[in-house]
CSV table of C-alpha atoms in Angstrom, one decimal:
chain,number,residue,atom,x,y,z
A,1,UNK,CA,-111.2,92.0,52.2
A,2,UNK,CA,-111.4,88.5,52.1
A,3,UNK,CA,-114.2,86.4,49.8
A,4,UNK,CA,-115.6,82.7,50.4
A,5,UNK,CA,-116.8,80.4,48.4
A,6,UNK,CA,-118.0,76.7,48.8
A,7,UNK,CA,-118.4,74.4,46.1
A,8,UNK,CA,-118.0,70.7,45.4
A,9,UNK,CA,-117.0,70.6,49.0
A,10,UNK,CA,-114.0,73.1,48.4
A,11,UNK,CA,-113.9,76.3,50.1
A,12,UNK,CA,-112.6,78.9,48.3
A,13,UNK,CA,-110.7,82.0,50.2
A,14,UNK,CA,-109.6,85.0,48.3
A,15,UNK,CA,-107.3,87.4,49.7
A,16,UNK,CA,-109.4,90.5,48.4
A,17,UNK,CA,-107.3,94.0,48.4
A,18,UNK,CA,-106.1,93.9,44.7
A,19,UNK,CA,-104.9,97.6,44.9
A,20,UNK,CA,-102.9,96.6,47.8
A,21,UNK,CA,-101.6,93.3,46.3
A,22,UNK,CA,-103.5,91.6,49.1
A,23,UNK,CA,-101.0,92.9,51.4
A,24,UNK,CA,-102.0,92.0,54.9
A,25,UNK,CA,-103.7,94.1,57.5
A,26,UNK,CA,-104.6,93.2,61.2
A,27,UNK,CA,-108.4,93.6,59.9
A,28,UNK,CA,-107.4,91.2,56.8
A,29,UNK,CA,-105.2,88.8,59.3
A,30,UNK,CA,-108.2,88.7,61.7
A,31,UNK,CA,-110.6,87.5,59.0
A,32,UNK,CA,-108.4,85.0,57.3
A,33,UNK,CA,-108.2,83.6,60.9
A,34,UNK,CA,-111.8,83.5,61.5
A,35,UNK,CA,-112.4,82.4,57.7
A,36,UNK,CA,-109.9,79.3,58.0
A,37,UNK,CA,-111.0,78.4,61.5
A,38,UNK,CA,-114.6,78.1,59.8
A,39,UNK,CA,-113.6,75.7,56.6
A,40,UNK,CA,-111.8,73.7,59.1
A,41,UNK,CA,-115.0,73.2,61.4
A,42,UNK,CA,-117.4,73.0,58.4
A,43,UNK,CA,-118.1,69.0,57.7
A,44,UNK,CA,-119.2,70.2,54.3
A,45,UNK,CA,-115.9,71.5,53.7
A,46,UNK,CA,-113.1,68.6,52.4
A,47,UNK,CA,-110.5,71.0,51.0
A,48,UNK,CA,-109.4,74.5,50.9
A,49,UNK,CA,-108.2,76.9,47.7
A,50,UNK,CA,-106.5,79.5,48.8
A,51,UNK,CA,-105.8,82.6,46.4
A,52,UNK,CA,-105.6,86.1,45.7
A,53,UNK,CA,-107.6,88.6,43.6
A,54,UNK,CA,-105.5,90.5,41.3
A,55,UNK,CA,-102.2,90.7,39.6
A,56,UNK,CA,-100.9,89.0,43.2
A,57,UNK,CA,-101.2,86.4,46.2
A,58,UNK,CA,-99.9,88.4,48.8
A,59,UNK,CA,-97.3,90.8,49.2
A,60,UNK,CA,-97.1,90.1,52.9
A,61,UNK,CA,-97.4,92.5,55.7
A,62,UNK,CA,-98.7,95.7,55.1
A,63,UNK,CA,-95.9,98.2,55.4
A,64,UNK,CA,-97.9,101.8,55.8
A,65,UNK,CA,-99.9,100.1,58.8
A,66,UNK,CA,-96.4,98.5,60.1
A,67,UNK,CA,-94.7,101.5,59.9
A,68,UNK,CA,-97.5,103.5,61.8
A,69,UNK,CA,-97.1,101.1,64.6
A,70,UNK,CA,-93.4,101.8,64.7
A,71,UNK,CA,-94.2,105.4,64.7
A,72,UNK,CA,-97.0,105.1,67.3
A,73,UNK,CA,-93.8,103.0,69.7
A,74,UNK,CA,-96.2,99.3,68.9
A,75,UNK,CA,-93.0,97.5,67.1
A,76,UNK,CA,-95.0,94.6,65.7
A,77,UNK,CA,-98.6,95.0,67.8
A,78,UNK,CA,-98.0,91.5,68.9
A,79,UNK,CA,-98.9,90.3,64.9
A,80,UNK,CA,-96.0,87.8,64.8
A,81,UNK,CA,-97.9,85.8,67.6
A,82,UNK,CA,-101.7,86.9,67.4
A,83,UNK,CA,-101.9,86.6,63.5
A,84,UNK,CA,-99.3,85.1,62.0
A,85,UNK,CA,-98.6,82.2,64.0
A,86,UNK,CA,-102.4,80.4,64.7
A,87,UNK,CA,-103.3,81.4,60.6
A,88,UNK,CA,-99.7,79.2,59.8
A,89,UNK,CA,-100.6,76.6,62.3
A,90,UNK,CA,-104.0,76.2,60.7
A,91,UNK,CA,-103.2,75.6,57.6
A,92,UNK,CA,-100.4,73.6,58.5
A,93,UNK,CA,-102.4,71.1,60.6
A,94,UNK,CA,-105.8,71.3,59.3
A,95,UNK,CA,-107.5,67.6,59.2
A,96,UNK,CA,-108.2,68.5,55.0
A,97,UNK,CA,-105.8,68.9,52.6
A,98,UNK,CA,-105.2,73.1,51.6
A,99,UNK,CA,-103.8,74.0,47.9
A,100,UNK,CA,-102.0,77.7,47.3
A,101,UNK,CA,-103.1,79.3,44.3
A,102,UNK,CA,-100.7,81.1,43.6
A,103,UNK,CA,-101.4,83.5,40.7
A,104,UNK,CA,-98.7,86.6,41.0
A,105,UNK,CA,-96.5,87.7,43.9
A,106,UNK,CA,-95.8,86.0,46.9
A,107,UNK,CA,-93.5,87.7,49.2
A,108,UNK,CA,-92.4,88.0,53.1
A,109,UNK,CA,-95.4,86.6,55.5
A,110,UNK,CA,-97.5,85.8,52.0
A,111,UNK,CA,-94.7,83.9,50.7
A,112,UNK,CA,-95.0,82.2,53.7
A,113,UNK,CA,-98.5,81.4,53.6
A,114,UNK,CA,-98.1,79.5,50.7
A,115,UNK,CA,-95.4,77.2,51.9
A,116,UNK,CA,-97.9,76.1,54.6
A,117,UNK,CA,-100.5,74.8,52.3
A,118,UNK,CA,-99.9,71.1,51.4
A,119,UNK,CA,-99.4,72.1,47.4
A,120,UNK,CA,-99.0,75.1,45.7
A,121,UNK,CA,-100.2,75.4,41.8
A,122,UNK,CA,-98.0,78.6,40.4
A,123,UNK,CA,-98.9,81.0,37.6
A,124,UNK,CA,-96.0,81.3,35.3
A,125,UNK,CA,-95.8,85.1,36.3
A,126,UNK,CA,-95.6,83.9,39.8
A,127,UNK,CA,-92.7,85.2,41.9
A,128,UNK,CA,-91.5,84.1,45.3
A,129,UNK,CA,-89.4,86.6,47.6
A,130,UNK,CA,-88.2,86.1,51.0
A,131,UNK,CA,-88.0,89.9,51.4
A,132,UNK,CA,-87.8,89.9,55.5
A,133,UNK,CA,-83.6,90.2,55.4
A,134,UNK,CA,-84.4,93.6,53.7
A,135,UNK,CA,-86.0,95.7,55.9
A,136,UNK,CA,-84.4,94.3,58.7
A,137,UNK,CA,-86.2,91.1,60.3
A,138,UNK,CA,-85.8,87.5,60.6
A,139,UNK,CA,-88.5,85.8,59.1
A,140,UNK,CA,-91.8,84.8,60.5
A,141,UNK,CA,-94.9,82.9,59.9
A,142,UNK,CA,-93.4,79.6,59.6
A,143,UNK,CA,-90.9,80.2,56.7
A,144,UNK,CA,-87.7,78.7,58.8
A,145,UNK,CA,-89.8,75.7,59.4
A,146,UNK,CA,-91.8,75.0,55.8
A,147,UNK,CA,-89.2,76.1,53.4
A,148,UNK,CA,-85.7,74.2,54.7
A,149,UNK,CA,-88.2,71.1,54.7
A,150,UNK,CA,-89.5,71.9,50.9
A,151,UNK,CA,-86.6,72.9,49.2
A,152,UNK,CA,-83.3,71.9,52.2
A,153,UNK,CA,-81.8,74.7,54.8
A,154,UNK,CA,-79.0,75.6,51.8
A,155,UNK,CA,-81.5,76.6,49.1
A,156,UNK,CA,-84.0,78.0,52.3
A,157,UNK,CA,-81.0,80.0,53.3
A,158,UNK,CA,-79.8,81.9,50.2
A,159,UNK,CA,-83.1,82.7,50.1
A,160,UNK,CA,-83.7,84.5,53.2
A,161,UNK,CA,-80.4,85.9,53.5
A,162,UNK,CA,-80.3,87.4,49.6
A,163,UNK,CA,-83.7,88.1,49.3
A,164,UNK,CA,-83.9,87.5,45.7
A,165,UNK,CA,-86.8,87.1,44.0
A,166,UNK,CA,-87.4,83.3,42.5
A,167,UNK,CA,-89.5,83.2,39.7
A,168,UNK,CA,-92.0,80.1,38.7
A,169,UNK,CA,-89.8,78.5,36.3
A,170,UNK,CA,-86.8,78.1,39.1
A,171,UNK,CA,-89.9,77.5,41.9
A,172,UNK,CA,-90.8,74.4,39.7
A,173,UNK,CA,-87.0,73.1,39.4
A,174,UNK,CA,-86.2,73.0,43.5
A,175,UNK,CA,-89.6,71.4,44.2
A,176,UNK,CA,-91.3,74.3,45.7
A,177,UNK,CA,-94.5,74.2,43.6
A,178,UNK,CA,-96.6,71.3,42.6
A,179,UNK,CA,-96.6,72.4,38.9
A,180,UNK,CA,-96.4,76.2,36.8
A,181,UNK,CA,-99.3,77.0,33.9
A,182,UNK,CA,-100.1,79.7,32.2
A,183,UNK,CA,-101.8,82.6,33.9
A,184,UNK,CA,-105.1,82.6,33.0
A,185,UNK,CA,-105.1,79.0,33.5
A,186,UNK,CA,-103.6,78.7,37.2
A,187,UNK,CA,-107.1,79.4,39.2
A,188,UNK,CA,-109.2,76.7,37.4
A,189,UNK,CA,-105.7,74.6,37.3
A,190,UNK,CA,-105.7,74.6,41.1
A,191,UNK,CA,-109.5,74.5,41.5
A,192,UNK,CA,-109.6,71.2,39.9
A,193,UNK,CA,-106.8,69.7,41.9
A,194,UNK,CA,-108.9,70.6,44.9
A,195,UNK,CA,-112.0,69.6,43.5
A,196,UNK,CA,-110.1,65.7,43.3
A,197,UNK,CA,-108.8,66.2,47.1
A,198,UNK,CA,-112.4,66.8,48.0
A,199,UNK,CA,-113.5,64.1,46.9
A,200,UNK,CA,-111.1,62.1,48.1
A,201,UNK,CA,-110.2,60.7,51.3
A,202,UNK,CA,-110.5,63.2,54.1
A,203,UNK,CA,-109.4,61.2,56.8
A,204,UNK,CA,-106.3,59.4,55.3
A,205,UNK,CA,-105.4,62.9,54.3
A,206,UNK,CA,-105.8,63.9,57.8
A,207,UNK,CA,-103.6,61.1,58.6
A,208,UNK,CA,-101.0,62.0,55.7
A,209,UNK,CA,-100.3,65.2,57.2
A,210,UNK,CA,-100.1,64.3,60.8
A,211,UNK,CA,-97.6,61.9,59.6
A,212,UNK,CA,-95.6,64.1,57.9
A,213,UNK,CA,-95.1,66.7,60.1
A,214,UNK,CA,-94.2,64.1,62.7
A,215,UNK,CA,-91.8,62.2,60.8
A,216,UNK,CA,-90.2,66.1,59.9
A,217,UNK,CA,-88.8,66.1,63.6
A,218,UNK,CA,-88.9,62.8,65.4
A,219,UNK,CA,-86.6,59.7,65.0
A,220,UNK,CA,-87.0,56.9,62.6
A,221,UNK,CA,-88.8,54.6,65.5
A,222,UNK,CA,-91.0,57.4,66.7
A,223,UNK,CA,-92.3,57.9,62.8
A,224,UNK,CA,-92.8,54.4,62.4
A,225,UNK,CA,-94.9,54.2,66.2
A,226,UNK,CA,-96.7,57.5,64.8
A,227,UNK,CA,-97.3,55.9,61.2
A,228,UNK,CA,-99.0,52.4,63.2
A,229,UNK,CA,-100.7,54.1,65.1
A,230,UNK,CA,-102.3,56.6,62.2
A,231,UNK,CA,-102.7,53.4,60.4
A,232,UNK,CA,-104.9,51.8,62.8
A,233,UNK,CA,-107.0,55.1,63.0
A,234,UNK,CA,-107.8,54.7,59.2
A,235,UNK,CA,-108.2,51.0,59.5
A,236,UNK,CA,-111.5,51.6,61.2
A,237,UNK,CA,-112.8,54.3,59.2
A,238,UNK,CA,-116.2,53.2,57.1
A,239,UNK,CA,-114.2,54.7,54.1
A,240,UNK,CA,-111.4,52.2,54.4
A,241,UNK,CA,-113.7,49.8,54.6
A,242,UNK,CA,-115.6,50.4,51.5
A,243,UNK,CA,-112.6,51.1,49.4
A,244,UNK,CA,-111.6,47.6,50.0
A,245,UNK,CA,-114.4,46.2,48.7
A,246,UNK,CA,-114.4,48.5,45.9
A,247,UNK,CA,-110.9,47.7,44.7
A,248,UNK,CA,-111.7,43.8,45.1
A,249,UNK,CA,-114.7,44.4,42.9
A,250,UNK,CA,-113.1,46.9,40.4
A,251,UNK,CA,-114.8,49.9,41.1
A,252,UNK,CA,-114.4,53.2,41.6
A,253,UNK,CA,-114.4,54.0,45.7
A,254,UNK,CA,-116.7,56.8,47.1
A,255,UNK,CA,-115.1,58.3,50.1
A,256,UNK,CA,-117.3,60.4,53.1
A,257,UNK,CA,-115.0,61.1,55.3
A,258,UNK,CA,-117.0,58.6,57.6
């Protein structure tokens, strides 16, 4: 269901259920889970591609296996806070920057997933669609948290509440997607932007999105506390260090994440 790859110091995960648009199943939860918690504690790992095989990203839960456990009196099997939740916070707060992928559909929980990686390279067949309003629930994995802060709560709003798919083209004009290319391009596209991250430095990253997800919530004299105190973390780093001397001598820096 799901396949890795590491390369160039990028870890490549592919949602892998094509027939099913990639929609997701505990079994396919549980190993994206175990899959991401294993790039983020591999050192040889510096940045994550995430995708999904097929004519989509994700089409988001898994309705026949949902509807069973409505059936079977389960309501959600505890999914929302045993799957959903830790994969979102991972992503969110991993200590290396994670790019989306995103090649066809994206809708409900995989929407979601893609608004928790740090940039999101869309396939000009890419569609978004906030489809939770529609069969009835609020939404989950992190959507009322990532998109209001991508796009504002107004945009996030008519979103959720319509349900209307978005396409690429309008994606690209509110912000929510780094950049659209054709299809056949948007995997090698977003390999090469991760490839860069990779190779770039790991621990200001780090820092980068500690900061930002700080400053999202906290007042203007808690960011800037937050933002010193980061700063002083990466002052001391051996790849600060070295960058330094590499700009005063007019070369290129190599970052180690050291």
């Amino acid at each position: 269901m799901i396949r890795y790859d590491v390369a160039d110091a990028v870890a490549t995960i592919t949602l892998d259920r094509p027939d099913a648009m990639n929609s997701l199943t505990a079994e396919l939860k549980g190993a994206l889970l175990e899959t991401l918690r294993g790039a983020a504690g591999d050192r040889g790992v510096r940045a994550v591609l995430l995708t999904g095989s097929g004519r989509a990203f994700c089409a988001g839960q898994d309705l026949r296996e949902h509807a069973d456990n409505l059936e079977a009196g389960l309501g959600l099997a505890d999914t929302v806070r045993a799957h959903y939740n830790p994969i979102v916070e991972l992503i969110a707060t991993m200590a290396k920057p994670v790019v989306a992928a995103v090649n066809g559909v994206a809708a409900g929980a995989g929407a979601s997933l893609a608004f928790a990686c740090d940039l999101r390279i869309a396939s000009e067949k890419a569609k978004f669609a906030l489809a939770f309003a529609g069969i009835g629930l609020a939404p989950d994995s992190g959507a009322s948290w990532t998109l209001q802060r991508l796009i504002g709560r107004g945009r996030a709003a008519e979103l959720m509440l319509l349900g209307e798919p978005l396409d690429a083209a309008r994606a690209l004009e509110l912000g929510l997607v780094t950049r659209v290319v054709p299809a056949d391009d948007v995997l090698k596209t977003a390999q090469e932007l991760t490839v860069r991250l990779a190779h770039g430095p790991t621990l200001a990253y780090a820092a980068t999105k500690r900061a930002l997800a700080y400053s999202a919530t906290n007042a203007l004299p808690d960011a800037l506390a937050m933002e010193a105190d980061l700063q002083d973390q990466c002052v001391a780093t051996r790849d600060h260090r070295d960058a330094t001397r590499a700009f005063l001598a007019k070369e290129r820096p190599v970052f180690n994440a050291e």
